[in-house]
Amino acid sequence: MPQQGKQLYEGKAKILYATDDPTLVIQYFKDDATAFNAQKKGTILDKGVCNNRISAALFAYLESKGVRTHFVKQLDERSMLVKKLEIVPLEVTIRNITAGGMSRMLGIEEGIMLKPPVFEWHYKSDALSDPLINDDHIIAMGWATAKELSAIRAESFKVNDALKAFFNDRQLDLVDFKLEFGRFQGSLLLGDEISPDTMRLWEHGTRNKLDKDRFRRDLGSVEEAYKEVLRRVLGESQVCR
Ligand code: C5P
């Protein structure tokens, strides 16, 4: 069992700690919530617990579908052991239904089905609010190679197919989500987290939002939404806080 070492990094929603194994780190999930590039700040009670458990379950599910991830195991309520990645400074977004940034950028209403799904690259930069970029920006800037981009793109669509089916079985529509990838011993692995902080989930039929938009847009019942997603991810038989 790797021992927790010094803090390596504190982000908006997570803290990374070293372990006595240089290839592994501990990812700790906080209750802190930010939106609109940290202009809005708050706390969502037990969000860290929900996101840790949801991410652990989704990483394990994706591994079972052949997606290689940084996930090693869940350690406790708020932390998981993960492989230490050299993060590629890109955020991938896949959109199945219009919402959020795409609706704003193009002036289109939310809730329109996108066929095929829309794939976006964003440059990971808080200072620049993660701008939308294309393959040429990435290759010209040396952030990743053309080969890496095609591997990440293919893997992201595999994740979309797997997660869409997973949530469909749980009466949730996967509207969109964000992924991050990193390099580990010569291969690319899916990193970061997969949680209601990083995806939009709408209840099938009612389109009730069960994700961070409840916090961003002051819709109320924020904690309940995270707990409901956890309940659906783990299944009815699992007790959650
Ligand atoms: O805001 P936007 O519509 O571009 O977000 C698309 C998806 O990516 C949403 O599910 C959102 O929660 C997620 N996202 C994220 N981190 C960001 C930006 C967006 O997890 N920095």
Coordinates of N, CA and C and ligand atoms in Angstrom, one line a residue:
M1 N 0.9 -1.2 0.0 CA 0.0 0.0 0.0 C 0.9 1.2 0.0
P2 N 0.8 2.1 -1.1 CA 1.7 3.2 -1.1 C 1.4 4.3 -0.1
Q3 N 2.4 4.8 0.5 CA 2.2 5.8 1.6 C 2.1 7.2 1.0
Q4 N 1.1 8.0 1.5 CA 0.9 9.4 1.0 C 2.2 10.3 1.4
G5 N 2.7 11.0 0.4 CA 3.8 11.9 0.6 C 3.4 13.3 0.5
K6 N 4.3 14.2 0.0 CA 4.0 15.6 0.0 C 3.0 16.0 -1.1
Q7 N 2.4 17.2 -0.8 CA 1.4 17.7 -1.8 C 2.2 18.2 -3.0
L8 N 1.7 17.7 -4.2 CA 2.4 18.1 -5.5 C 1.7 19.3 -6.1
Y9 N 0.4 19.3 -6.0 CA -0.4 20.3 -6.8 C -1.7 20.4 -6.1
E10 N -2.2 21.7 -6.1 CA -3.6 21.8 -5.7 C -4.4 22.6 -6.8
G11 N -5.4 21.9 -7.3 CA -6.2 22.5 -8.3 C -7.5 23.0 -7.8
K12 N -8.5 23.3 -8.7 CA -9.7 23.9 -8.2 C -10.6 22.9 -7.5
A13 N -10.5 21.6 -7.9 CA -11.4 20.6 -7.3 C -10.6 19.4 -6.7
K14 N -9.3 19.4 -6.9 CA -8.6 18.2 -6.5 C -7.2 18.6 -6.0
I15 N -6.6 17.7 -5.2 CA -5.2 17.8 -4.7 C -4.5 16.6 -5.1
L16 N -3.2 16.7 -5.6 CA -2.4 15.6 -5.9 C -1.3 15.4 -4.9
Y17 N -1.1 14.2 -4.4 CA -0.1 13.9 -3.4 C 0.9 12.9 -4.0
A18 N 2.2 13.1 -3.7 CA 3.2 12.1 -4.1 C 2.9 10.8 -3.2
T19 N 3.5 9.7 -3.7 CA 3.5 8.5 -2.9 C 5.0 8.0 -2.8
D20 N 5.3 6.9 -2.1 CA 6.7 6.4 -2.1 C 7.0 5.7 -3.3
D21 N 6.0 5.5 -4.2 CA 6.3 5.0 -5.6 C 6.3 6.1 -6.6
P22 N 7.4 6.4 -7.2 CA 7.4 7.6 -8.1 C 6.5 7.5 -9.3
T23 N 6.0 6.4 -9.6 CA 5.1 6.2 -10.8 C 3.6 6.4 -10.4
L24 N 3.3 6.6 -9.1 CA 1.9 6.6 -8.6 C 1.7 7.9 -7.8
V25 N 0.5 8.5 -7.9 CA 0.1 9.6 -7.1 C -1.3 9.4 -6.5
I26 N -1.6 10.2 -5.5 CA -2.9 10.1 -4.9 C -3.7 11.3 -5.4
Q27 N -4.9 11.1 -5.9 CA -5.8 12.1 -6.3 C -6.9 12.3 -5.3
Y28 N -6.9 13.4 -4.6 CA -7.9 13.7 -3.5 C -9.0 14.7 -4.0
F29 N -10.2 14.3 -3.8 CA -11.3 15.2 -4.3 C -11.9 16.1 -3.2
K30 N -11.9 17.4 -3.5 CA -12.4 18.4 -2.5 C -13.9 18.7 -2.8
D31 N -14.5 19.4 -1.9 CA -15.9 19.9 -2.0 C -15.9 21.2 -2.7
D32 N -14.8 21.8 -3.0 CA -14.7 23.2 -3.6 C -15.3 23.1 -5.0
A33 N -16.1 24.1 -5.3 CA -16.6 24.2 -6.7 C -16.3 25.6 -7.3
T34 N -15.9 25.6 -8.5 CA -15.8 26.9 -9.2 C -16.5 26.8 -10.6
A35 N -16.8 28.0 -11.1 CA -17.4 28.0 -12.4 C -17.0 29.3 -13.1
F36 N -17.2 29.3 -14.4 CA -16.8 30.5 -15.2 C -15.4 30.9 -14.9
N37 N -14.5 29.9 -15.0 CA -13.0 30.1 -14.8 C -12.8 30.8 -13.4
A38 N -13.4 30.2 -12.4 CA -13.2 30.5 -11.0 C -13.7 31.9 -10.6
Q39 N -14.5 32.5 -11.5 CA -15.1 33.8 -11.1 C -16.2 33.5 -10.0
K40 N -16.8 32.3 -10.1 CA -17.8 32.0 -9.1 C -17.2 30.8 -8.3
K41 N -17.3 31.0 -7.0 CA -16.7 29.9 -6.1 C -17.7 29.5 -5.1
G42 N -17.7 28.3 -4.6 CA -18.6 27.8 -3.6 C -18.1 26.4 -3.1
T43 N -19.0 25.8 -2.3 CA -18.7 24.5 -1.8 C -20.0 23.7 -2.0
I44 N -19.8 22.5 -2.4 CA -20.9 21.5 -2.6 C -20.6 20.4 -1.6
L45 N -21.5 20.3 -0.6 CA -21.2 19.3 0.5 C -21.2 17.9 -0.1
D46 N -20.1 17.2 0.3 CA -19.8 15.8 -0.2 C -19.6 15.6 -1.6
K47 N -19.4 16.7 -2.4 CA -19.1 16.6 -3.8 C -17.9 15.7 -4.0
G48 N -16.8 15.9 -3.1 CA -15.6 15.2 -3.3 C -15.8 13.7 -3.1
V49 N -16.7 13.3 -2.2 CA -17.0 11.9 -2.0 C -17.7 11.3 -3.2
C50 N -18.7 12.1 -3.7 CA -19.5 11.6 -4.9 C -18.6 11.5 -6.1
N51 N -17.8 12.5 -6.4 CA -17.0 12.5 -7.6 C -15.9 11.4 -7.5
N52 N -15.3 11.2 -6.3 CA -14.3 10.1 -6.2 C -15.0 8.8 -6.6
R53 N -16.1 8.5 -6.0 CA -16.8 7.2 -6.2 C -17.3 7.1 -7.6
I54 N -17.9 8.2 -8.2 CA -18.4 8.1 -9.5 C -17.2 7.9 -10.5
S55 N -16.1 8.7 -10.3 CA -15.0 8.5 -11.2 C -14.4 7.1 -11.1
A56 N -14.2 6.6 -9.9 CA -13.7 5.3 -9.7 C -14.5 4.3 -10.5
A57 N -15.8 4.3 -10.3 CA -16.7 3.4 -11.0 C -16.6 3.5 -12.5
L58 N -16.5 4.8 -13.0 CA -16.5 5.0 -14.5 C -15.2 4.6 -15.1
F59 N -14.1 4.9 -14.4 CA -12.8 4.4 -14.8 C -12.7 2.9 -14.9
A60 N -13.2 2.2 -13.9 CA -13.2 0.8 -13.9 C -14.1 0.2 -15.0
Y61 N -15.2 0.9 -15.2 CA -16.1 0.5 -16.3 C -15.4 0.7 -17.7
L62 N -14.8 1.8 -17.9 CA -14.1 2.1 -19.1 C -12.9 1.1 -19.4
E63 N -12.2 0.8 -18.3 CA -11.1 -0.2 -18.4 C -11.7 -1.5 -18.9
S64 N -12.9 -1.9 -18.4 CA -13.5 -3.1 -18.9 C -13.9 -3.1 -20.3
K65 N -14.0 -1.9 -20.9 CA -14.4 -1.7 -22.3 C -13.1 -1.5 -23.1
G66 N -11.9 -1.6 -22.6 CA -10.7 -1.5 -23.3 C -10.1 -0.1 -23.4
V67 N -10.6 0.8 -22.6 CA -10.0 2.1 -22.5 C -8.9 2.1 -21.5
R68 N -7.7 2.6 -21.8 CA -6.6 2.6 -20.8 C -6.7 3.9 -20.1
T69 N -6.7 3.8 -18.7 CA -6.9 5.0 -17.9 C -5.7 5.0 -16.8
H70 N -5.6 6.1 -16.1 CA -4.6 6.3 -15.1 C -5.1 5.6 -13.7
F71 N -6.3 5.2 -13.7 CA -6.9 4.7 -12.4 C -6.3 3.4 -12.0
V72 N -5.9 3.3 -10.7 CA -5.3 2.1 -10.1 C -6.4 1.5 -9.2
K73 N -6.7 2.3 -8.2 CA -7.8 1.8 -7.2 C -8.3 3.0 -6.4
Q74 N -9.5 2.8 -5.8 CA -10.0 3.7 -4.9 C -9.4 3.4 -3.5
L75 N -8.9 4.5 -2.9 CA -8.2 4.3 -1.6 C -9.2 4.5 -0.4
D76 N -9.9 5.6 -0.4 CA -10.9 5.9 0.6 C -12.0 6.7 0.0
E77 N -12.8 7.3 0.9 CA -14.0 8.1 0.4 C -13.6 9.2 -0.6
R78 N -12.5 9.9 -0.3 CA -12.2 11.0 -1.1 C -10.9 10.9 -2.0
S79 N -10.3 9.7 -2.0 CA -9.1 9.6 -2.8 C -8.9 8.3 -3.5
M80 N -8.2 8.4 -4.6 CA -7.9 7.3 -5.5 C -6.4 7.3 -5.8
L81 N -5.9 6.1 -6.0 CA -4.5 5.9 -6.5 C -4.5 5.9 -8.0
V82 N -3.6 6.8 -8.6 CA -3.6 6.9 -10.0 C -2.1 6.9 -10.5
K83 N -1.9 6.5 -11.8 CA -0.6 6.5 -12.4 C -0.2 8.0 -12.6
K84 N 1.0 8.3 -12.4 CA 1.5 9.7 -12.5 C 1.7 10.0 -14.0
L85 N 0.9 10.9 -14.6 CA 1.0 11.2 -16.0 C 1.7 12.4 -16.3
E86 N 2.3 12.5 -17.5 CA 2.8 13.7 -18.0 C 1.6 14.3 -18.8
I87 N 1.0 15.3 -18.2 CA -0.3 15.7 -18.8 C -0.1 16.4 -20.2
V88 N -0.9 16.0 -21.1 CA -0.9 16.7 -22.4 C -1.8 18.0 -22.2
P89 N -1.3 19.2 -22.5 CA -2.0 20.4 -22.1 C -3.3 20.7 -23.0
L90 N -4.1 19.7 -23.1 CA -5.3 19.8 -24.0 C -6.5 19.3 -23.2
E91 N -7.7 19.8 -23.5 CA -8.9 19.3 -23.0 C -9.7 18.9 -24.2
V92 N -10.3 17.7 -24.2 CA -11.1 17.2 -25.3 C -12.6 17.4 -24.8
T93 N -13.4 17.9 -25.6 CA -14.8 18.0 -25.3 C -15.5 17.2 -26.4
I94 N -16.5 16.3 -26.0 CA -17.4 15.7 -27.0 C -18.8 16.1 -26.6
R95 N -19.5 16.5 -27.6 CA -20.9 16.9 -27.4 C -21.9 16.1 -28.2
N96 N -22.8 15.5 -27.5 CA -23.9 14.8 -28.2 C -25.2 15.6 -28.4
I97 N -25.3 16.6 -27.5 CA -26.5 17.5 -27.5 C -26.0 18.9 -27.3
T98 N -26.5 19.9 -28.0 CA -26.0 21.3 -27.8 C -26.3 21.7 -26.3
A99 N -25.4 22.5 -25.8 CA -25.5 23.1 -24.4 C -24.3 24.0 -24.2
G100 N -24.3 24.7 -23.1 CA -23.1 25.4 -22.6 C -22.4 26.2 -23.6
G101 N -21.1 25.9 -23.7 CA -20.2 26.7 -24.5 C -20.5 26.7 -26.0
M102 N -21.0 25.6 -26.5 CA -21.3 25.5 -27.9 C -22.6 26.4 -28.2
S103 N -23.5 26.3 -27.4 CA -24.7 27.1 -27.6 C -24.4 28.6 -27.5
R104 N -23.5 29.0 -26.6 CA -23.1 30.4 -26.4 C -22.3 30.8 -27.7
M105 N -21.4 30.0 -28.1 CA -20.5 30.4 -29.2 C -21.3 30.6 -30.5
L106 N -22.2 29.7 -30.7 CA -22.9 29.7 -32.0 C -24.3 30.3 -31.9
G107 N -24.7 30.8 -30.8 CA -26.1 31.4 -30.6 C -27.2 30.4 -30.9
I108 N -27.0 29.1 -30.5 CA -28.1 28.1 -30.8 C -28.7 27.6 -29.4
E109 N -29.9 27.2 -29.5 CA -30.6 26.8 -28.3 C -29.9 25.5 -27.8
E110 N -30.1 25.2 -26.5 CA -29.6 24.0 -25.9 C -30.6 22.9 -26.2
G111 N -30.1 21.6 -26.3 CA -31.0 20.5 -26.4 C -31.2 19.9 -27.8
I112 N -30.4 20.5 -28.8 CA -30.5 19.9 -30.1 C -29.5 18.7 -30.3
M113 N -30.0 17.6 -30.7 CA -29.2 16.4 -30.9 C -28.1 16.7 -32.0
L114 N -26.9 16.3 -31.7 CA -25.8 16.5 -32.7 C -25.4 15.1 -33.3
K115 N -25.6 15.0 -34.6 CA -25.3 13.8 -35.3 C -24.4 14.1 -36.5
P116 N -23.2 13.8 -36.6 CA -22.4 13.0 -35.6 C -22.1 13.9 -34.4
P117 N -21.6 13.3 -33.3 CA -21.2 14.1 -32.1 C -20.1 15.1 -32.5
V118 N -20.0 16.2 -31.8 CA -19.0 17.2 -32.1 C -17.8 17.1 -31.2
F119 N -16.6 17.0 -31.8 CA -15.4 16.9 -31.1 C -14.7 18.2 -31.1
E120 N -14.2 18.6 -29.9 CA -13.4 19.9 -29.8 C -12.1 19.7 -29.1
W121 N -11.1 20.4 -29.5 CA -9.9 20.5 -28.7 C -9.9 21.9 -28.0
H122 N -9.5 21.9 -26.8 CA -9.3 23.2 -26.1 C -7.9 23.2 -25.5
Y123 N -7.2 24.4 -25.5 CA -5.9 24.5 -24.9 C -6.1 24.7 -23.4
K124 N -5.4 23.8 -22.6 CA -5.7 23.9 -21.2 C -4.9 25.0 -20.6
S125 N -5.7 26.1 -20.3 CA -5.0 27.3 -19.8 C -6.1 28.1 -19.0
D126 N -6.0 28.2 -17.7 CA -7.0 29.0 -16.9 C -6.9 30.5 -17.3
A127 N -5.6 30.9 -17.5 CA -5.4 32.4 -17.8 C -6.2 32.8 -19.1
L128 N -6.3 31.8 -20.1 CA -6.9 32.1 -21.4 C -8.3 31.5 -21.4
S129 N -8.8 31.0 -20.3 CA -10.2 30.3 -20.3 C -10.3 29.2 -21.3
D130 N -9.3 28.3 -21.4 CA -9.3 27.1 -22.2 C -9.8 27.4 -23.6
P131 N -9.1 28.1 -24.4 CA -9.7 28.5 -25.7 C -9.8 27.3 -26.7
L132 N -10.8 27.4 -27.6 CA -11.0 26.4 -28.6 C -9.9 26.5 -29.6
I133 N -9.3 25.4 -30.0 CA -8.2 25.4 -30.9 C -8.4 24.2 -31.9
N134 N -7.6 24.1 -33.0 CA -7.6 23.0 -33.9 C -6.3 22.2 -33.9
D135 N -6.3 21.2 -34.7 CA -5.1 20.3 -34.7 C -3.8 21.1 -35.1
D136 N -4.0 22.0 -36.0 CA -2.8 22.8 -36.5 C -2.1 23.6 -35.4
H137 N -3.0 24.2 -34.5 CA -2.4 24.9 -33.4 C -1.6 24.0 -32.5
I138 N -2.1 22.8 -32.3 CA -1.5 21.9 -31.3 C -0.1 21.4 -31.9
I139 N -0.2 21.0 -33.2 CA 1.1 20.5 -33.8 C 2.1 21.6 -33.9
A140 N 1.7 22.8 -34.4 CA 2.6 23.9 -34.6 C 3.2 24.3 -33.2
M141 N 2.5 24.2 -32.1 CA 3.0 24.6 -30.8 C 3.7 23.4 -30.1
G142 N 3.7 22.2 -30.7 CA 4.4 21.1 -30.1 C 3.7 20.5 -28.9
W143 N 2.4 20.8 -28.7 CA 1.8 20.3 -27.5 C 1.5 18.8 -27.6
A144 N 1.4 18.3 -28.8 CA 1.2 16.8 -29.0 C 1.5 16.6 -30.5
T145 N 1.8 15.3 -30.8 CA 2.1 15.0 -32.2 C 0.8 14.6 -32.9
A146 N 0.9 14.6 -34.3 CA -0.3 14.2 -35.1 C -0.7 12.8 -34.7
K147 N 0.2 11.9 -34.5 CA -0.1 10.5 -34.1 C -0.8 10.5 -32.8
E148 N -0.4 11.3 -31.8 CA -1.0 11.3 -30.5 C -2.5 11.9 -30.7
L149 N -2.6 12.9 -31.5 CA -4.0 13.5 -31.7 C -4.9 12.5 -32.2
S150 N -4.5 11.6 -33.2 CA -5.4 10.7 -33.8 C -5.7 9.6 -32.7
A151 N -4.7 9.2 -31.9 CA -5.0 8.2 -30.9 C -6.0 8.8 -29.8
I152 N -5.8 10.0 -29.4 CA -6.7 10.6 -28.4 C -8.1 10.8 -29.0
R153 N -8.2 11.2 -30.2 CA -9.5 11.3 -30.8 C -10.3 10.0 -30.9
A154 N -9.6 8.9 -31.3 CA -10.2 7.6 -31.4 C -10.6 7.1 -30.0
E155 N -9.7 7.3 -29.0 CA -10.0 6.9 -27.7 C -11.2 7.7 -27.1
S156 N -11.3 8.9 -27.4 CA -12.4 9.8 -26.9 C -13.7 9.3 -27.4
F157 N -13.8 9.0 -28.7 CA -15.0 8.5 -29.2 C -15.4 7.1 -28.6
K158 N -14.4 6.3 -28.3 CA -14.7 5.0 -27.7 C -15.3 5.3 -26.3
V159 N -14.7 6.3 -25.6 CA -15.3 6.7 -24.3 C -16.7 7.2 -24.4
N160 N -17.0 8.0 -25.5 CA -18.3 8.5 -25.7 C -19.3 7.3 -25.9
D161 N -18.9 6.4 -26.8 CA -19.9 5.3 -27.0 C -20.1 4.5 -25.7
A162 N -19.1 4.2 -25.0 CA -19.2 3.4 -23.7 C -20.1 4.2 -22.7
L163 N -19.8 5.5 -22.5 CA -20.5 6.2 -21.5 C -21.9 6.5 -21.9
K164 N -22.2 6.7 -23.2 CA -23.6 7.0 -23.6 C -24.4 5.7 -23.3
A165 N -23.9 4.6 -23.6 CA -24.6 3.3 -23.3 C -24.8 3.1 -21.8
F166 N -23.7 3.4 -21.0 CA -23.8 3.2 -19.6 C -24.9 4.1 -19.0
F167 N -24.9 5.4 -19.4 CA -25.9 6.3 -18.8 C -27.3 6.1 -19.4
N168 N -27.4 5.7 -20.6 CA -28.7 5.3 -21.2 C -29.4 4.2 -20.4
D169 N -28.6 3.3 -19.9 CA -29.1 2.2 -19.1 C -29.6 2.7 -17.8
R170 N -29.2 3.9 -17.4 CA -29.6 4.5 -16.1 C -30.5 5.7 -16.3
Q171 N -31.1 5.7 -17.4 CA -32.1 6.8 -17.8 C -31.5 8.2 -17.7
L172 N -30.2 8.3 -18.1 CA -29.6 9.6 -18.2 C -29.1 9.8 -19.6
D173 N -29.2 11.1 -20.1 CA -28.6 11.4 -21.4 C -27.3 12.1 -21.2
L174 N -26.3 11.5 -21.8 CA -24.9 12.2 -21.8 C -24.9 13.3 -22.8
V175 N -25.0 14.5 -22.3 CA -25.1 15.7 -23.2 C -23.7 16.0 -23.7
D176 N -22.7 16.2 -22.8 CA -21.3 16.5 -23.3 C -20.4 16.1 -22.1
F177 N -19.1 16.1 -22.4 CA -18.1 15.9 -21.3 C -16.7 16.3 -21.8
K178 N -15.9 16.4 -20.8 CA -14.5 16.9 -21.0 C -13.5 15.7 -20.6
L179 N -12.5 15.5 -21.4 CA -11.5 14.5 -21.0 C -10.1 15.1 -21.1
E180 N -9.2 14.5 -20.3 CA -7.8 14.9 -20.3 C -7.0 13.6 -20.5
F181 N -5.9 13.7 -21.2 CA -5.0 12.5 -21.4 C -3.6 12.9 -21.0
G182 N -2.8 11.8 -20.7 CA -1.4 12.1 -20.3 C -0.6 10.9 -20.8
R183 N 0.7 11.1 -20.8 CA 1.7 10.1 -21.2 C 2.2 9.3 -20.0
F184 N 2.3 8.0 -20.2 CA 2.8 7.2 -19.1 C 3.6 6.0 -19.7
Q185 N 4.9 5.9 -19.5 CA 5.7 4.9 -20.0 C 5.4 4.5 -21.4
G186 N 5.4 5.6 -22.2 CA 5.3 5.4 -23.7 C 3.9 5.2 -24.2
S187 N 2.9 5.2 -23.3 CA 1.5 5.2 -23.9 C 0.7 6.3 -23.4
L188 N -0.5 6.5 -24.1 CA -1.4 7.6 -23.7 C -2.5 7.0 -22.8
L189 N -2.7 7.6 -21.7 CA -3.8 7.1 -20.8 C -4.8 8.2 -20.5
L190 N -6.1 7.9 -20.3 CA -7.1 8.8 -19.9 C -6.8 9.2 -18.4
G191 N -6.8 10.5 -18.1 CA -6.5 10.9 -16.8 C -7.7 11.7 -16.1
D192 N -7.3 12.6 -15.2 CA -8.2 13.5 -14.5 C -9.4 12.8 -13.9
E193 N -10.6 13.2 -14.1 CA -11.8 12.6 -13.4 C -12.9 12.6 -14.5
I194 N -13.9 11.8 -14.2 CA -15.1 11.8 -15.0 C -16.3 11.8 -14.0
S195 N -16.9 13.0 -13.9 CA -17.9 13.2 -12.8 C -18.9 14.3 -13.3
P196 N -19.9 14.6 -12.4 CA -20.9 15.6 -12.8 C -20.2 17.0 -12.9
D197 N -18.9 17.1 -12.4 CA -18.2 18.4 -12.6 C -17.7 18.5 -14.1
T198 N -17.5 17.3 -14.7 CA -16.9 17.3 -16.1 C -17.8 16.8 -17.2
M199 N -19.0 16.5 -16.8 CA -20.0 16.1 -17.9 C -21.3 16.7 -17.6
R200 N -22.1 16.8 -18.6 CA -23.5 17.2 -18.4 C -24.4 16.0 -18.6
L201 N -25.3 15.8 -17.6 CA -26.2 14.6 -17.6 C -27.6 15.1 -17.4
W202 N -28.5 14.8 -18.3 CA -29.9 15.2 -18.2 C -30.7 13.9 -18.0
E203 N -31.6 14.0 -17.1 CA -32.5 12.9 -16.8 C -33.4 12.7 -18.1
H204 N -33.4 11.4 -18.5 CA -34.1 11.1 -19.8 C -35.6 11.5 -19.7
G205 N -36.1 12.1 -20.7 CA -37.5 12.5 -20.7 C -37.7 13.9 -20.1
T206 N -37.4 14.1 -18.8 CA -37.6 15.4 -18.1 C -36.6 16.4 -18.5
R207 N -35.4 16.0 -18.9 CA -34.2 16.8 -19.1 C -33.8 17.6 -17.9
N208 N -34.2 17.1 -16.7 CA -33.7 17.7 -15.5 C -32.2 17.6 -15.4
K209 N -31.5 18.7 -15.1 CA -30.1 18.7 -15.1 C -29.5 18.0 -13.8
L210 N -28.6 17.1 -14.0 CA -28.0 16.4 -12.8 C -26.5 16.5 -12.9
D211 N -26.0 17.8 -12.9 CA -24.6 18.0 -13.1 C -24.3 19.4 -12.6
K212 N -23.0 19.9 -12.8 CA -22.5 21.1 -12.3 C -23.3 22.4 -12.8
D213 N -24.1 22.2 -13.8 CA -24.9 23.4 -14.3 C -25.9 23.8 -13.2
R214 N -26.2 22.9 -12.2 CA -27.1 23.3 -11.1 C -26.4 24.4 -10.2
F215 N -25.1 24.2 -10.1 CA -24.3 25.2 -9.3 C -24.0 26.4 -10.2
R216 N -23.6 26.2 -11.5 CA -23.3 27.3 -12.3 C -24.4 28.3 -12.5
R217 N -25.6 27.7 -12.6 CA -26.8 28.5 -12.9 C -27.8 28.7 -11.7
D218 N -27.3 28.4 -10.5 CA -28.1 28.6 -9.3 C -29.5 27.9 -9.4
L219 N -29.5 26.7 -9.8 CA -30.7 26.0 -10.0 C -31.2 25.3 -8.7
G220 N -30.4 25.3 -7.7 CA -30.8 24.6 -6.4 C -30.6 23.1 -6.5
S221 N -30.8 22.4 -5.3 CA -30.6 20.9 -5.2 C -29.3 20.4 -5.9
V222 N -28.2 21.2 -5.6 CA -26.9 20.8 -6.2 C -26.4 19.5 -5.6
E223 N -26.4 19.4 -4.2 CA -25.9 18.2 -3.6 C -26.7 17.0 -4.0
E224 N -28.0 17.2 -4.0 CA -28.9 16.1 -4.4 C -28.6 15.5 -5.8
A225 N -28.3 16.4 -6.7 CA -28.0 16.0 -8.1 C -26.8 15.1 -8.1
Y226 N -25.7 15.5 -7.4 CA -24.5 14.7 -7.4 C -24.8 13.3 -6.7
K227 N -25.6 13.3 -5.7 CA -25.9 12.1 -5.0 C -26.8 11.2 -5.9
E228 N -27.7 11.8 -6.6 CA -28.5 11.0 -7.5 C -27.7 10.3 -8.6
V229 N -26.7 11.1 -9.1 CA -25.8 10.5 -10.2 C -25.1 9.3 -9.5
L230 N -24.5 9.5 -8.3 CA -23.8 8.4 -7.6 C -24.7 7.2 -7.5
R231 N -26.0 7.5 -7.0 CA -26.9 6.4 -6.8 C -27.1 5.6 -8.1
R232 N -27.3 6.3 -9.2 CA -27.6 5.6 -10.5 C -26.3 4.9 -11.0
V233 N -25.1 5.5 -10.8 CA -23.9 4.9 -11.3 C -23.7 3.6 -10.5
L234 N -23.8 3.6 -9.2 CA -23.5 2.4 -8.4 C -24.7 1.4 -8.4
G235 N -25.9 1.8 -8.7 CA -27.0 0.9 -8.7 C -27.8 1.1 -7.4
E236 N -29.0 0.7 -7.5 CA -30.0 0.8 -6.4 C -29.5 0.2 -5.1
S237 N -28.8 -0.9 -5.2 CA -28.5 -1.7 -4.0 C -27.4 -1.0 -3.1
Q238 N -26.7 0.0 -3.7 CA -25.6 0.6 -3.0 C -26.1 1.7 -2.1
V239 N -25.6 1.8 -0.9 CA -26.0 2.8 0.0 C -25.1 4.0 -0.3
C240 N -25.7 5.2 -0.4 CA -24.7 6.4 -0.5 C -25.2 7.4 0.6
R241 N -24.2 8.3 0.9 CA -24.4 9.2 2.0 C -25.5 10.2 1.7
Ligands
C5P1 O1 -18.6 24.9 -21.0 P1 -18.7 23.8 -22.1 O2 -20.0 23.7 -22.7 O3 -17.6 24.0 -23.1 O4 -18.4 22.4 -21.4 C1 -18.5 21.2 -22.1 C2 -18.3 20.1 -21.1 O5 -17.0 20.1 -20.5 C3 -19.2 20.2 -19.8 O6 -19.7 18.9 -19.5 C4 -18.3 20.8 -18.8 O7 -18.7 20.5 -17.5 C5 -17.0 20.3 -19.1 N1 -15.9 21.2 -18.8 C6 -14.9 20.8 -17.9 N2 -13.9 21.7 -17.6 C7 -13.7 22.8 -18.3 C8 -14.6 23.2 -19.3 C9 -15.7 22.3 -19.5 O8 -15.0 19.8 -17.3 N3 -12.6 23.6 -18.0

